[in-house]
CSV table of C-alpha atoms and ligand atoms in Angstrom, one decimal:
chain,number,residue,atom,x,y,z
A,1,MET,CA,-3.2,-21.9,17.2
A,2,ARG,CA,-4.7,-18.9,18.5
A,3,VAL,CA,-2.8,-15.7,19.6
A,4,GLY,CA,-2.9,-12.7,22.1
A,5,GLY,CA,-1.4,-9.3,23.0
A,6,ALA,CA,-1.3,-6.6,24.7
A,7,SER,CA,0.6,-3.8,25.2
A,8,ASP,CA,0.5,-0.6,28.0
A,9,VAL,CA,3.0,2.7,29.1
A,10,GLY,CA,2.8,1.7,32.7
A,11,ARG,CA,3.0,4.1,35.7
A,12,VAL,CA,6.2,5.8,35.5
A,13,ARG,CA,6.6,6.8,31.8
A,14,THR,CA,4.4,9.1,29.5
A,15,ILE,CA,5.0,7.6,26.5
A,16,ASN,CA,5.5,3.6,25.3
A,17,GLU,CA,8.0,3.1,23.2
A,18,ASP,CA,7.2,-0.6,23.1
A,19,ALA,CA,5.7,-2.1,20.3
A,20,PHE,CA,3.5,-5.4,19.4
A,21,TRP,CA,2.1,-7.0,16.4
A,22,PHE,CA,1.1,-10.8,16.0
A,23,ASP,CA,-1.0,-13.0,13.8
A,24,ASP,CA,-2.0,-16.3,13.4
A,25,ARG,CA,1.4,-17.8,12.9
A,26,LEU,CA,3.4,-14.9,13.6
A,27,LEU,CA,4.4,-12.6,17.0
A,28,ILE,CA,6.3,-10.0,17.2
A,29,VAL,CA,7.9,-7.8,20.0
A,30,ALA,CA,9.8,-4.6,19.5
A,31,ASP,CA,11.8,-2.1,23.0
A,32,GLY,CA,12.4,0.7,21.6
A,33,MET,CA,14.9,2.9,23.3
A,34,GLY,CA,16.3,6.6,22.4
A,35,GLY,CA,14.2,8.8,24.1
A,36,HIS,CA,11.7,11.9,22.7
A,37,VAL,CA,10.0,9.4,19.3
A,38,ALA,CA,13.1,7.9,18.3
A,39,GLY,CA,12.5,4.5,20.3
A,40,GLU,CA,9.1,4.4,18.9
A,41,VAL,CA,10.1,5.1,15.5
A,42,ALA,CA,12.8,2.4,15.5
A,43,ALA,CA,10.3,-0.2,17.4
A,44,ALA,CA,7.7,0.3,14.9
A,45,VAL,CA,10.6,0.2,11.6
A,46,ALA,CA,11.4,-3.3,12.9
A,47,LEU,CA,7.8,-4.3,12.8
A,48,GLU,CA,6.9,-3.2,9.3
A,49,THR,CA,10.3,-4.7,8.1
A,50,VAL,CA,9.5,-8.1,10.2
A,51,LYS,CA,5.6,-8.2,9.0
A,52,GLU,CA,6.9,-7.3,5.4
A,53,ALA,CA,9.6,-10.0,5.2
A,54,ILE,CA,7.8,-13.0,7.0
A,55,GLY,CA,3.6,-11.8,7.1
A,56,SER,CA,3.0,-12.6,3.3
A,57,LEU,CA,4.4,-15.7,2.6
A,58,ARG,CA,3.3,-19.2,2.1
A,59,LEU,CA,5.5,-21.2,4.3
A,60,GLN,CA,4.5,-24.9,3.8
A,61,PRO,CA,6.5,-27.6,5.9
A,62,GLY,CA,9.7,-27.6,5.0
A,63,ALA,CA,10.3,-24.0,4.1
A,64,PRO,CA,13.9,-22.2,4.9
A,65,VAL,CA,12.4,-20.5,8.0
A,66,GLN,CA,14.8,-20.4,10.4
A,67,GLU,CA,17.0,-18.7,7.4
A,68,LEU,CA,14.0,-16.5,6.9
A,69,VAL,CA,13.8,-15.5,10.7
A,70,ARG,CA,17.8,-14.4,10.1
A,71,SER,CA,17.2,-12.2,7.3
A,72,ALA,CA,14.4,-10.5,8.8
A,73,VAL,CA,15.4,-9.6,11.4
A,74,ARG,CA,19.1,-8.5,9.6
A,75,GLU,CA,17.2,-6.3,7.1
A,76,ALA,CA,15.2,-4.5,10.5
A,77,ASN,CA,18.6,-4.3,11.8
A,78,ARG,CA,19.7,-2.1,8.6
A,79,ARG,CA,16.5,-0.2,8.0
A,80,VAL,CA,16.3,1.1,11.7
A,81,PHE,CA,20.3,1.8,11.1
A,82,GLU,CA,19.7,4.1,7.8
A,83,ARG,CA,16.7,5.6,9.6
A,84,ALA,CA,18.3,6.6,12.4
A,85,ARG,CA,21.3,7.7,10.5
A,86,ARG,CA,19.1,9.8,8.4
A,87,ASP,CA,17.6,11.5,11.0
A,88,GLY,CA,20.5,12.2,13.1
A,89,LEU,CA,19.2,10.2,16.0
A,90,ASP,CA,21.6,9.3,17.4
A,91,GLY,CA,21.0,6.4,20.3
A,92,MET,CA,18.0,5.4,18.3
A,93,GLY,CA,18.0,1.3,18.8
A,94,THR,CA,15.5,-1.4,19.8
A,95,THR,CA,15.3,-5.2,21.1
A,96,LEU,CA,13.7,-7.5,18.1
A,97,THR,CA,11.6,-10.7,19.5
A,98,MET,CA,10.0,-12.4,16.7
A,99,ALA,CA,8.6,-16.2,16.4
A,100,VAL,CA,7.1,-17.8,13.3
A,101,VAL,CA,5.4,-21.3,13.9
A,102,VAL,CA,4.7,-23.5,11.0
A,103,ASP,CA,3.7,-27.3,11.7
A,104,ARG,CA,3.6,-26.5,15.5
A,105,VAL,CA,7.4,-25.5,15.4
A,106,ALA,CA,8.3,-22.2,16.5
A,107,TYR,CA,11.3,-20.3,14.4
A,108,VAL,CA,12.6,-17.8,16.7
A,109,GLY,CA,14.7,-15.0,16.4
A,110,HIS,CA,16.4,-12.6,18.7
A,111,VAL,CA,18.4,-9.4,19.7
A,112,GLY,CA,18.0,-7.4,23.2
A,113,ASP,CA,16.5,-8.1,26.4
A,114,SER,CA,12.5,-9.1,25.9
A,115,ARG,CA,12.4,-12.4,25.6
A,116,ALA,CA,10.3,-15.8,24.3
A,117,TYR,CA,9.2,-18.1,26.7
A,118,HIS,CA,8.5,-21.4,25.9
A,119,ILE,CA,5.5,-22.5,27.9
A,120,GLN,CA,4.8,-25.8,28.6
A,121,LYS,CA,2.3,-28.8,31.0
A,122,GLU,CA,4.9,-28.5,34.0
A,123,ARG,CA,6.9,-25.0,34.0
A,124,MET,CA,7.8,-22.4,31.5
A,125,VAL,CA,11.3,-22.7,30.0
A,126,GLN,CA,13.3,-19.2,28.1
A,127,ILE,CA,14.7,-20.1,24.7
A,128,THR,CA,15.7,-16.7,24.4
A,129,GLU,CA,19.0,-15.6,26.2
A,130,ASP,CA,19.3,-11.7,27.7
A,131,HIS,CA,21.8,-9.1,25.3
A,132,SER,CA,22.8,-7.5,28.1
A,133,VAL,CA,25.5,-6.4,30.5
A,134,VAL,CA,23.3,-8.0,33.6
A,135,ALA,CA,22.8,-11.4,31.7
A,136,GLU,CA,26.7,-11.7,31.6
A,137,LEU,CA,26.8,-10.7,34.8
A,138,VAL,CA,24.5,-13.5,36.3
A,139,LYS,CA,26.3,-16.0,34.2
A,140,THR,CA,30.0,-15.5,35.3
A,141,GLY,CA,28.8,-15.5,38.8
A,142,GLY,CA,29.2,-11.9,39.3
A,143,ILE,CA,25.6,-10.9,40.8
A,144,SER,CA,22.8,-13.0,41.2
A,145,ALA,CA,18.9,-12.7,39.1
A,146,ALA,CA,17.4,-11.2,41.8
A,147,GLU,CA,20.5,-8.5,42.0
A,148,ALA,CA,20.4,-8.3,38.3
A,149,HIS,CA,16.9,-6.5,38.4
A,150,THR,CA,17.9,-3.3,40.7
A,151,HIS,CA,21.7,-3.1,39.3
A,152,PRO,CA,22.3,0.4,38.1
A,153,TYR,CA,23.2,-1.6,34.9
A,154,ARG,CA,20.5,-3.2,34.0
A,155,ASN,CA,19.4,-0.8,31.3
A,156,LEU,CA,22.4,-1.6,29.1
A,157,LEU,CA,22.1,-3.8,26.3
A,158,THR,CA,25.6,-5.7,24.6
A,159,ARG,CA,23.5,-6.0,21.1
A,160,ALA,CA,20.4,-4.3,20.0
A,161,LEU,CA,19.0,-3.4,17.1
A,162,GLY,CA,19.9,-0.5,14.8
A,163,THR,CA,22.6,0.3,16.3
A,164,THR,CA,25.4,-1.1,14.4
A,165,PRO,CA,25.3,-1.4,10.4
A,166,ASP,CA,24.8,-5.2,10.6
A,167,VAL,CA,23.7,-7.5,13.8
A,168,VAL,CA,23.5,-10.9,14.1
A,169,ALA,CA,20.3,-12.5,15.9
A,170,ASP,CA,20.4,-15.5,17.8
A,171,LEU,CA,18.1,-17.9,16.6
A,172,TYR,CA,16.4,-21.5,18.1
A,173,SER,CA,13.8,-23.4,17.1
A,174,VAL,CA,11.2,-24.9,19.9
A,175,SER,CA,8.4,-27.9,18.7
A,176,LEU,CA,5.3,-27.1,20.5
A,177,ASP,CA,3.0,-29.9,21.4
A,178,PRO,CA,-0.6,-29.7,22.0
A,179,GLY,CA,-1.6,-27.2,25.0
A,180,GLU,CA,1.7,-25.7,24.9
A,181,GLY,CA,2.4,-22.3,23.8
A,182,LEU,CA,4.7,-19.5,23.4
A,183,LEU,CA,5.1,-15.9,25.5
A,184,LEU,CA,6.7,-13.2,24.3
A,185,CYS,CA,7.8,-10.2,26.7
A,186,THR,CA,10.1,-6.9,26.7
A,187,ASP,CA,11.7,-5.9,30.1
A,188,GLY,CA,8.7,-3.8,31.6
A,189,LEU,CA,7.4,-7.3,32.6
A,190,THR,CA,10.1,-9.5,33.7
A,191,ALA,CA,11.8,-6.8,35.7
A,192,VAL,CA,8.5,-6.8,38.1
A,193,LEU,CA,7.3,-10.8,38.3
A,194,THR,CA,9.5,-13.4,38.5
A,195,ASP,CA,9.2,-16.3,35.9
A,196,GLU,CA,7.1,-18.5,38.5
A,197,GLU,CA,4.6,-15.4,38.9
A,198,ILE,CA,4.1,-15.5,35.1
A,199,TYR,CA,3.4,-19.0,34.9
A,200,ARG,CA,1.4,-19.0,37.7
A,201,VAL,CA,-1.3,-16.9,35.4
A,202,LEU,CA,0.1,-18.3,31.5
A,203,GLU,CA,-0.9,-22.2,33.3
A,204,GLN,CA,-4.6,-21.8,33.5
A,205,CYS,CA,-4.8,-19.8,30.6
A,206,ARG,CA,-7.6,-20.2,28.1
A,207,ASP,CA,-7.9,-16.6,26.4
A,208,PRO,CA,-4.3,-15.0,25.1
A,209,ASP,CA,-6.0,-11.6,24.7
A,210,ALA,CA,-7.0,-11.4,28.6
A,211,CYS,CA,-3.6,-13.3,30.1
A,212,ALA,CA,-1.6,-10.9,28.5
A,213,ARG,CA,-3.4,-7.9,29.9
A,214,ARG,CA,-3.8,-10.1,33.1
A,215,LEU,CA,0.0,-10.0,32.9
A,216,ILE,CA,0.2,-6.1,32.0
A,217,ASP,CA,-2.2,-5.7,35.4
A,218,LEU,CA,0.2,-7.5,37.7
A,219,ALA,CA,2.8,-5.7,36.4
A,220,ASN,CA,1.3,-2.5,37.1
A,221,ALA,CA,0.3,-3.4,40.4
A,222,ARG,CA,4.7,-4.1,41.3
A,223,GLY,CA,4.8,0.1,40.6
A,224,GLY,CA,5.0,0.0,35.8
A,225,PRO,CA,8.6,1.3,36.6
A,226,ASP,CA,8.9,0.4,32.2
A,227,ASN,CA,6.3,-0.1,29.5
A,228,ILE,CA,4.8,-3.5,29.5
A,229,THR,CA,4.3,-5.7,26.1
A,230,ALA,CA,2.4,-9.4,26.4
A,231,VAL,CA,2.6,-11.9,23.7
A,232,VAL,CA,1.0,-15.3,24.0
A,233,ALA,CA,0.3,-18.0,21.7
A,234,LEU,CA,-1.8,-21.4,22.5
A,235,VAL,CA,-1.6,-25.0,21.0
A,236,GLU,CA,-4.8,-26.3,20.7
A,237,GLU,CA,-5.0,-29.7,22.7
A,238,SER,CA,-5.9,-32.2,20.5
B,1,MN,MN1,11.8,-2.0,28.3
């Protein structure tokens, strides 16, 4: 599997509170919140915790990966929450979307409104569900997906990392066939590009780094109203 990624401050914000990390089997994106340095700290603490929990493990087929993902996210939550309390940073928190790939199965853990997508041969499927007020409104039929992009509540999360003493991550597992892949991204990408537009870039993707940068360029061409982060993984054709 080949993995690449990029992050950009965008065209409006002055600091980048998004963070990402990857190696050849672990992908992470986080979108920090809380203003000033709080968001950056929250995202960084979450990333460090997950890297520490998963990064050094030898994961053989049959390893309890989903359990490891669940406890890594809980530990990240605990550490961000503790840090916020220690430093008196009210409202500090972050999204966290991560994937560990073992034996061509992606184990995804997720809190917040960053996203994981399964890149397939003919389409792209959103794996995660946003923990946001607008996602719930779309689900219950209150507003359309297009209206969600401009809705006044679009930044309100229903679940975030580090804002409560404990958190429950959504967990998913997805089989990756040869030629398929994963996209993890923050809302700075999905707020300005449709899934269709994102897929048009990814379906031709051979170099994950170049694809992540191309997605960021497109989001910036749409005004880049938020920080933008994309991590792309591609499973080789057999
Ligand atoms: Mn964002």
